[in-house]
XYZ file of C-alpha atoms in Angstrom:
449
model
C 0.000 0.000 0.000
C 1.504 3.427 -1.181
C 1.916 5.807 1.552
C 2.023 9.207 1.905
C 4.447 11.453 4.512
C 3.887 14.809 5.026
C 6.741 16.232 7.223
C 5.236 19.259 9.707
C 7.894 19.561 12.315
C 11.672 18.699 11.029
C 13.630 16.742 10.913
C 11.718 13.580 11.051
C 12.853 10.262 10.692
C 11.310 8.698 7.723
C 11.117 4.717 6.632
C 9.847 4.383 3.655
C 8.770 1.422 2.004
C 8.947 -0.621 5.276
C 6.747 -2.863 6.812
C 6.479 -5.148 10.094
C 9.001 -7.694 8.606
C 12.076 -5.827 7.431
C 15.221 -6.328 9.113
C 16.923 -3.490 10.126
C 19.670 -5.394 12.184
C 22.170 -8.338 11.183
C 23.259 -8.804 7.549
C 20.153 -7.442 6.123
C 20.185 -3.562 7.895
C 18.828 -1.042 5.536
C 20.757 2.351 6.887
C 18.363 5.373 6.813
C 21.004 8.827 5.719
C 20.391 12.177 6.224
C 19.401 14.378 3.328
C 18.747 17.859 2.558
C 17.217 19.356 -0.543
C 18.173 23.058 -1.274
C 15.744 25.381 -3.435
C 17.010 28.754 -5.367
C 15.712 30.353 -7.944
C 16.597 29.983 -11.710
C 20.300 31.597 -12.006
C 19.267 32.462 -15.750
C 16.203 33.824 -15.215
C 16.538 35.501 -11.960
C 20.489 36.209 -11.301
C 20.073 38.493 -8.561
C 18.817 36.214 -6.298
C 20.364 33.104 -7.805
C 22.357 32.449 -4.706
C 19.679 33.046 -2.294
C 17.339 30.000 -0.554
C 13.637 30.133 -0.926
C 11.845 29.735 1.802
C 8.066 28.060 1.897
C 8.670 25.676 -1.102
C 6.452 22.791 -1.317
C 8.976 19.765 -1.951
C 7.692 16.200 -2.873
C 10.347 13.357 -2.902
C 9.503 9.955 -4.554
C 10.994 6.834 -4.277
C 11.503 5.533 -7.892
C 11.223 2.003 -6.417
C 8.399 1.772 -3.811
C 6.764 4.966 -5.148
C 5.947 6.703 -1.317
C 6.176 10.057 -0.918
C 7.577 12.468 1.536
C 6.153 16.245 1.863
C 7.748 18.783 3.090
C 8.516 22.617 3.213
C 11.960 24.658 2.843
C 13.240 26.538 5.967
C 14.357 30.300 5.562
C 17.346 29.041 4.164
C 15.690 26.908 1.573
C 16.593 23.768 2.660
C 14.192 20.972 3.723
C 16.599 18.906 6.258
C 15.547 15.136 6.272
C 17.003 13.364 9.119
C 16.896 9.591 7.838
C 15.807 8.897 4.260
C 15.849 5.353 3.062
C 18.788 5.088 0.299
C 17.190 4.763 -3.210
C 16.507 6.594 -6.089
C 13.960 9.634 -5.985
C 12.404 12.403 -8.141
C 11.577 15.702 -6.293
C 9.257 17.823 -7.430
C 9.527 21.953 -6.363
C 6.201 23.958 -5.989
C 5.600 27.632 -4.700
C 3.010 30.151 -5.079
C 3.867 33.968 -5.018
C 1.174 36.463 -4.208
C 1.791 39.618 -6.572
C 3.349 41.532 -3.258
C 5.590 38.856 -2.250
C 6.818 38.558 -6.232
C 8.123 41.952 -6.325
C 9.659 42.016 -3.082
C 11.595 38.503 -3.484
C 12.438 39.197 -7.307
C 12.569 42.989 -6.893
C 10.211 43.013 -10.801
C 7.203 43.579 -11.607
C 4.219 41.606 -12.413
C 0.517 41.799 -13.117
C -0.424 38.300 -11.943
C -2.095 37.963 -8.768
C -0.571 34.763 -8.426
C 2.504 33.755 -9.867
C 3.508 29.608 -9.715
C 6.830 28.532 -9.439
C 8.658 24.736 -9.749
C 11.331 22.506 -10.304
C 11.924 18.902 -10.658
C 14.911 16.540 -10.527
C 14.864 13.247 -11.894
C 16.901 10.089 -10.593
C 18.038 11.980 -7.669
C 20.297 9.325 -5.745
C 20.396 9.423 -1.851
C 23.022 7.209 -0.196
C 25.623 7.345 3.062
C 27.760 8.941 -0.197
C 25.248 11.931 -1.443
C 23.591 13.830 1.323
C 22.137 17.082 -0.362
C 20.964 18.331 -3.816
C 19.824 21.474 -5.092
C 16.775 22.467 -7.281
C 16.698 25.271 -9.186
C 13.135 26.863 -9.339
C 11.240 29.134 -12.088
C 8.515 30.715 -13.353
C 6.842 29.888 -16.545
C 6.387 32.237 -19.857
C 3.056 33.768 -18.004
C 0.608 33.895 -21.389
C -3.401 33.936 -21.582
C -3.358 31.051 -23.978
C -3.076 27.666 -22.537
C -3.340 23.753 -23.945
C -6.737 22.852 -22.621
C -6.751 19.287 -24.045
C -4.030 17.045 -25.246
C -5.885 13.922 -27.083
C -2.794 11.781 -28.426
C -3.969 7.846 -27.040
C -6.659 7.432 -29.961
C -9.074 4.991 -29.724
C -10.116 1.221 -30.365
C -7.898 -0.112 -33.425
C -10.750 -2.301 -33.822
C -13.986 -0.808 -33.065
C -13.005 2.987 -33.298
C -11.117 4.623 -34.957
C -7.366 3.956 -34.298
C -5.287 7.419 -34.103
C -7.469 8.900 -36.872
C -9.424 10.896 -34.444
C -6.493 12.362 -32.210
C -6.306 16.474 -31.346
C -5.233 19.225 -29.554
C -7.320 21.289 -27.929
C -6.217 25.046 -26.893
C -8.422 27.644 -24.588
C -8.434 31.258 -24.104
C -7.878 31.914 -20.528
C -7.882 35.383 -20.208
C -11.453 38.276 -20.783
C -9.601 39.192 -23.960
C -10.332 37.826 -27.628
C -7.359 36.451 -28.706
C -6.239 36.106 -32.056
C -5.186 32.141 -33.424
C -3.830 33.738 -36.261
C 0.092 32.783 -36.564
C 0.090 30.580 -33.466
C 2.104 27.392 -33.544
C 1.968 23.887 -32.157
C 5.241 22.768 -31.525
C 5.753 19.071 -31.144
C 9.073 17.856 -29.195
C 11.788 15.483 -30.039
C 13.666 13.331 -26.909
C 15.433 10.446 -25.998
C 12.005 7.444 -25.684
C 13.917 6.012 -22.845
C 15.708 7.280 -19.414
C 18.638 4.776 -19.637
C 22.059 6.643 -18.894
C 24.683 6.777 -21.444
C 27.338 8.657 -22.812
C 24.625 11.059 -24.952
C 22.697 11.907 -22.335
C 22.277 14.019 -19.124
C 21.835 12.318 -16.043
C 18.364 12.225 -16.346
C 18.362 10.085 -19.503
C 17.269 13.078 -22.172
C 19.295 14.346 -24.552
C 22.513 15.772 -24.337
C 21.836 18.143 -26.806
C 25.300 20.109 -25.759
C 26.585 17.418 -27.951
C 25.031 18.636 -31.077
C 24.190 21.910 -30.957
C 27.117 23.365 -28.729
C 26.042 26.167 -26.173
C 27.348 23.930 -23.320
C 24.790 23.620 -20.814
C 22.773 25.865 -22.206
C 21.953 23.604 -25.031
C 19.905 21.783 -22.226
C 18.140 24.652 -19.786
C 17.691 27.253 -22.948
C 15.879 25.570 -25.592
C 13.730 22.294 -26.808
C 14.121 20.345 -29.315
C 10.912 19.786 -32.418
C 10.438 17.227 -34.765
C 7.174 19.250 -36.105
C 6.178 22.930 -36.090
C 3.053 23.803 -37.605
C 1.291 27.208 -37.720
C -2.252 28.410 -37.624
C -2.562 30.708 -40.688
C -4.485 34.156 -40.861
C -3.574 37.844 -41.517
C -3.844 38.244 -37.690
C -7.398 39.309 -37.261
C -9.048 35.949 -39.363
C -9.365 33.577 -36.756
C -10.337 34.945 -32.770
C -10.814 32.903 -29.907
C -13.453 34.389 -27.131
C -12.692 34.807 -23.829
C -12.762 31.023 -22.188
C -13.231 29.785 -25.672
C -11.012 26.935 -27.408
C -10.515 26.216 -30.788
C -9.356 22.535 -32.081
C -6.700 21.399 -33.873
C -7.042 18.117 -35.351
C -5.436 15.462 -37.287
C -8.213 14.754 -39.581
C -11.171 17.240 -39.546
C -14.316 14.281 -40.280
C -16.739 12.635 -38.103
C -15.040 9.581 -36.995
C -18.248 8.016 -36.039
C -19.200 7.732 -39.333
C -17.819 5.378 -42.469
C -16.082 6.695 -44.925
C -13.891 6.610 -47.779
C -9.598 6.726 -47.895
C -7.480 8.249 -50.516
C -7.100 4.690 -52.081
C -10.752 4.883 -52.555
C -11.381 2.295 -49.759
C -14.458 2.129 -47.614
C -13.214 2.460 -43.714
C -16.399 1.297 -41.353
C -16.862 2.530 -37.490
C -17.638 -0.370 -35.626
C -18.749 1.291 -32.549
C -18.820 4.902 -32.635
C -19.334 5.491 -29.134
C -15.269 4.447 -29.302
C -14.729 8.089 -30.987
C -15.324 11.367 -31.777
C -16.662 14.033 -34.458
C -14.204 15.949 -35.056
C -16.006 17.723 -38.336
C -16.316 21.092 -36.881
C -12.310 21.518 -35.501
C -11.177 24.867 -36.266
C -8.037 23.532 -37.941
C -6.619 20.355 -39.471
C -3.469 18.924 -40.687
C -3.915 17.658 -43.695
C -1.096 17.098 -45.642
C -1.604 15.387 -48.618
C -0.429 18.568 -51.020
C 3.017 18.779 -48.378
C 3.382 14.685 -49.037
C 3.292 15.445 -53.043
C 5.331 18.469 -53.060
C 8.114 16.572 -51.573
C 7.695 13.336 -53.482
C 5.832 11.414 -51.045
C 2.540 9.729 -51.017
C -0.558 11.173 -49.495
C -1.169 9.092 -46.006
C -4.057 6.750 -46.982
C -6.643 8.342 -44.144
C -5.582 12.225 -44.309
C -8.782 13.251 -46.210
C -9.170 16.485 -46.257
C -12.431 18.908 -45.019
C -12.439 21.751 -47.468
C -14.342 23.365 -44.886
C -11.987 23.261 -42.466
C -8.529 25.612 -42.711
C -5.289 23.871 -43.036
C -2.542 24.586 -40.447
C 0.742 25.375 -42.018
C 3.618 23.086 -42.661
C 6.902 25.412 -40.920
C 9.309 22.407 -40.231
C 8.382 18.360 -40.270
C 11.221 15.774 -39.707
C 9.626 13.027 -38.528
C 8.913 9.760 -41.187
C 5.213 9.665 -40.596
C 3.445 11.779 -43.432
C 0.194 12.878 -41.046
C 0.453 14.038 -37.254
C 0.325 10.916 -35.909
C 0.752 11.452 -32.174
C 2.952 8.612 -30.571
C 1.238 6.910 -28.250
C 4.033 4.992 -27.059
C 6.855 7.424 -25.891
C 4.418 10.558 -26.428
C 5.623 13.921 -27.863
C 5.521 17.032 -25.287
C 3.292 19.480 -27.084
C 3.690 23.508 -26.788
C 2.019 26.575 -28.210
C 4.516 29.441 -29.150
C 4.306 32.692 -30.711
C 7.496 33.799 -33.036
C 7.874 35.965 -36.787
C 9.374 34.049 -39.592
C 12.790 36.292 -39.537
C 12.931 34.872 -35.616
C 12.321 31.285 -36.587
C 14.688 31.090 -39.754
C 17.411 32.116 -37.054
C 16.721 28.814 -35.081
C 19.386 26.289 -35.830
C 18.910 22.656 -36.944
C 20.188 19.824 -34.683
C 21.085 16.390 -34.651
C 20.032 14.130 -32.092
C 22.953 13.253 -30.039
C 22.260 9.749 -30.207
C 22.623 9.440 -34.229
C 24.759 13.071 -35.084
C 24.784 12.407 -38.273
C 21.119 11.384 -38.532
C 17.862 13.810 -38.873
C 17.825 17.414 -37.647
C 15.782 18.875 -35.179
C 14.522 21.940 -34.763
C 15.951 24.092 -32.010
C 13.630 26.446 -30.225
C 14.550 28.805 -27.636
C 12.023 28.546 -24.731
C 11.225 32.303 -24.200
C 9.006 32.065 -27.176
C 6.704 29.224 -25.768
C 3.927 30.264 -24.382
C 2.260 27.029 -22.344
C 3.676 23.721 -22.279
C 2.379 19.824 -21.482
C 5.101 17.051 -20.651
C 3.598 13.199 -21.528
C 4.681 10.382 -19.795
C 4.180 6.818 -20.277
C 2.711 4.889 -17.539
C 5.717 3.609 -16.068
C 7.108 7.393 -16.360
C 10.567 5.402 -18.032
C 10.875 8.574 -20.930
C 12.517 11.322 -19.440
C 10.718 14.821 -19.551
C 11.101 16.962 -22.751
C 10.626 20.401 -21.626
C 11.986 22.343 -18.833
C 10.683 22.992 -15.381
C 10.284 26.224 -15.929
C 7.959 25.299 -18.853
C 6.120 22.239 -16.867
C 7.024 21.518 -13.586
C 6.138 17.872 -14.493
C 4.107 16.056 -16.478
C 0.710 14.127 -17.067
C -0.873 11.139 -18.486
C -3.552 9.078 -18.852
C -5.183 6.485 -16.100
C -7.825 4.440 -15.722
C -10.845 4.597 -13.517
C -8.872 3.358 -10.685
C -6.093 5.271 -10.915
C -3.677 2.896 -13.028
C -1.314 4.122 -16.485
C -3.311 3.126 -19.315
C -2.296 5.072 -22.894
C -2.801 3.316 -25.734
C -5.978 3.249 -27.968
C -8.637 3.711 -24.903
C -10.705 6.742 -25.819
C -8.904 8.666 -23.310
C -7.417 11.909 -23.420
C -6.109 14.110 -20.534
C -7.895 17.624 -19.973
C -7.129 20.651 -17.774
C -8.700 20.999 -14.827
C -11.809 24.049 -14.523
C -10.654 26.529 -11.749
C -13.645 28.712 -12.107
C -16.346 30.647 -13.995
C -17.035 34.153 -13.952
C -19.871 35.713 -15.434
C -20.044 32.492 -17.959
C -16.518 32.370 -18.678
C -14.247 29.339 -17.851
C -11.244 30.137 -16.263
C -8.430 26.734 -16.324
C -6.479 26.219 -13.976
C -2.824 26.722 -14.778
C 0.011 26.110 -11.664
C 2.548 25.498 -14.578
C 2.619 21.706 -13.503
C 0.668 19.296 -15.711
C 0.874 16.614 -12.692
C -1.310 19.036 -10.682
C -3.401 20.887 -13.592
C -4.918 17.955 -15.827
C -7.127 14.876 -15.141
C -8.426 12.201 -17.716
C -11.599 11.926 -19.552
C -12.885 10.309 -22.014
C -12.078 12.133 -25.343
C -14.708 15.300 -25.520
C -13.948 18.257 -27.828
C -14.468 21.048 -26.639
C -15.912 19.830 -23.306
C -14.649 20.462 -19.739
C -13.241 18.403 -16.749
C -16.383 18.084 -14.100
């Protein structure tokens, strides 16, 4: 049975994973350590306070093998001082909340958020009689009124549905503004698919894209990495989104619940359509089938294209698939980010370090993102794609009790509804996925209950 510490007065001795029957004597003793976990802020992004603890920092620690928890909060100094952890191998996840007043007198800058969020996270953290501390670095996110509301990339039934015909993206307006779509993109991330440590990666198993693109560590904390960029088109006043509106991008813009015919001229049946969605009335599509023949390639056999329905723009594809087919298996980290073309044609093109001689990647600096959602897999084994800063964690899917479950369900994950004023549907958004989305059964355009 998982179980769940939540440290009030420190230090506290804390056994984790334990039960009646372990030994802690004779040739089997399992020696608690001491350990202390040190929060400052961003060095980058704050530098005048880059050597100072925070204080009142929400810390979770879990044990990679037994999967409890320990809760705690940073002293003045910024240290949360465990007396006895169990050796292992943790994550930590970093979490505080700034009231506007407190902001400006901690960062000594302005802001006009009420509330700004704040977090960090550390993969593979080892604690041993060896390693005693570590430090996380926290930040802020790139504070925007735009936010991924839905991230739809499991598909459904192979059989009875649909497959991964009917994935999408959903994004909401979360300010009292109309927004403008026009020129928005949806970048798609590249990253290692597993978090096995080797001589092309960081500790944390991603990417060390150092390798590749220079910049030393920089290369790492600075940017992401995409395989596809794709733009909403307009003349920047074509396409608006209300205030707590969305608008939908998806794969293929057609009622999946319905049969219908392929670009080979084949009849495709719905077995169940209860399995899917109609996704007729998106906003935007990707269809690509003028992109495939342009560059020699054949037309994917189910992009059919809904002339009703505006095509996003092609800025940068180097993955092999020739439609956005969303992995379900090691799941892309998906961002929305504003930029001009003369920004973007300065972004350089990358090699993954693993094959440096193989495909190039796009290399996007993370000021320009504007919201960010890290995927997982179940067993959380891919290492994150985008920066704390940018998520503080990361999401996925689960069953009704609780349990990983990805592939081909029906299920998509969905921000979480903080409120509604006056009719308008505000998200929530704490910058950390983990914390901001649920699952639900695929529903454009609906809302988390």
């Amino acid at each position: 049975m998982k179980r769940l510490i939540i440290l009030l007065i420190l230090p506290v001795l804390v056994l984790l994973g334990c039960n009646r029957d372990d030994d802690f004597g004779g040739n089997n003793e399992i020696k608690p350590v001491p350990f202390t976990v040190n929060i400052k802020y961003d060095a980058s992004k704050y530098p005048a306070v880059a050597d100072k603890g925070v204080a009142n920092v929400t810390i979770t620690l879990v044990n990679a093998a037994t999967n409890d928890k320990i809760i705690g909060k940073t002293n003045a100094d910024g240290d949360l001082v465990l007396s006895a952890v169990l050796p292992g191998t943790y994550s930590i996840q970093a979490e505080l909340q700034l009231k506007k007043n407190e902001y400006e007198q901690q960062l000594g800058e302005d802001t006009s958020y009420e509330i700004v969020h704040f977090g960090g996270f550390q993969e593979k953290v080892t604690v041993n009689a060896n390693i005693s501390s570590t430090l996380v670095r926290i930040s802020s996110g790139n504070l925007g009124d735009l936010v991924i509301k839905q991230y739809y990339y499991a598909g459904s039934d192979t059989k009875l549905g649909a497959n991964f015909r009917d994935q999408f993206i959903e994004i909401h307006n979360n300010s009292d503004q109309t927004i403008y779509a026009d020129g928005l993109y949806l970048v798609f991330l590249e990253g290692n698919v597993n978090n096995n440590v080797t001589n092309y990666t960081q500790p944390n198993g991603q990417y060390d894209w150092s390798q590749t693109a220079g910049g030393g560590a920089a290369a790492n904390t600075d940017y992401v990495y995409a395989n596809i960029l794709i733009k909403v088109p307009g003349n920047g006043s074509q396409y608006p989104i209300l205030p707590g509106k969305s608008i939908i991008v998806a794969q293929t813009a057609i009622n999946h619940k319905v049969p219908f015919t392929d670009t080979n001229g084949t009849g495709v049946a719905i077995q169940d359509p209860s399995k899917t969605v109609d996704l007729s009335h998106a906003d935007f599509e990707t269809y690509m089938g003028d992109y495939n023949i342009n560059n020699g390639k054949k037309p994917f056999m189910w992009d059919i294209q809904n002339i009703m329905v505006p095509d996003m723009l092609i800025n940068y594809w180097s993955i092999v698939s020739n439609d956005l087919i969303l992995n379900v298996n090691s799941m892309l980290g998906v961002g929305i980010l504003r930029a001009t073309d003369a920004e973007i044609a300065t972004w350089k093109k990358v090699a993954a370090p693993k094959a440096p001689t193989g495909t190039l990647f796009l290399q996007v600096p993370k000021k320009f993102i504007i919201d960010g959602v890290d995927i997982t897999d179940k067993e959380q084994k891919v290492p994150k794609d985008f920066p704390s800063d940018i998520d503080a964690s990361r999401t996925f899917i689960v069953n009704e009790v609780g349990l990983g479950q990805n592939m081909f369900t029906g299920l998509s994950v969905i921000r979480k509804t903080k409120e509604i004023i006056n009719g308008r549907v505000v998200l929530q958004d704490t910058n950390n996925s983990a914390n901001d989305f649920v699952t639900i059964k695929a529903n454009p355009r609906g809302y988390a209950q």
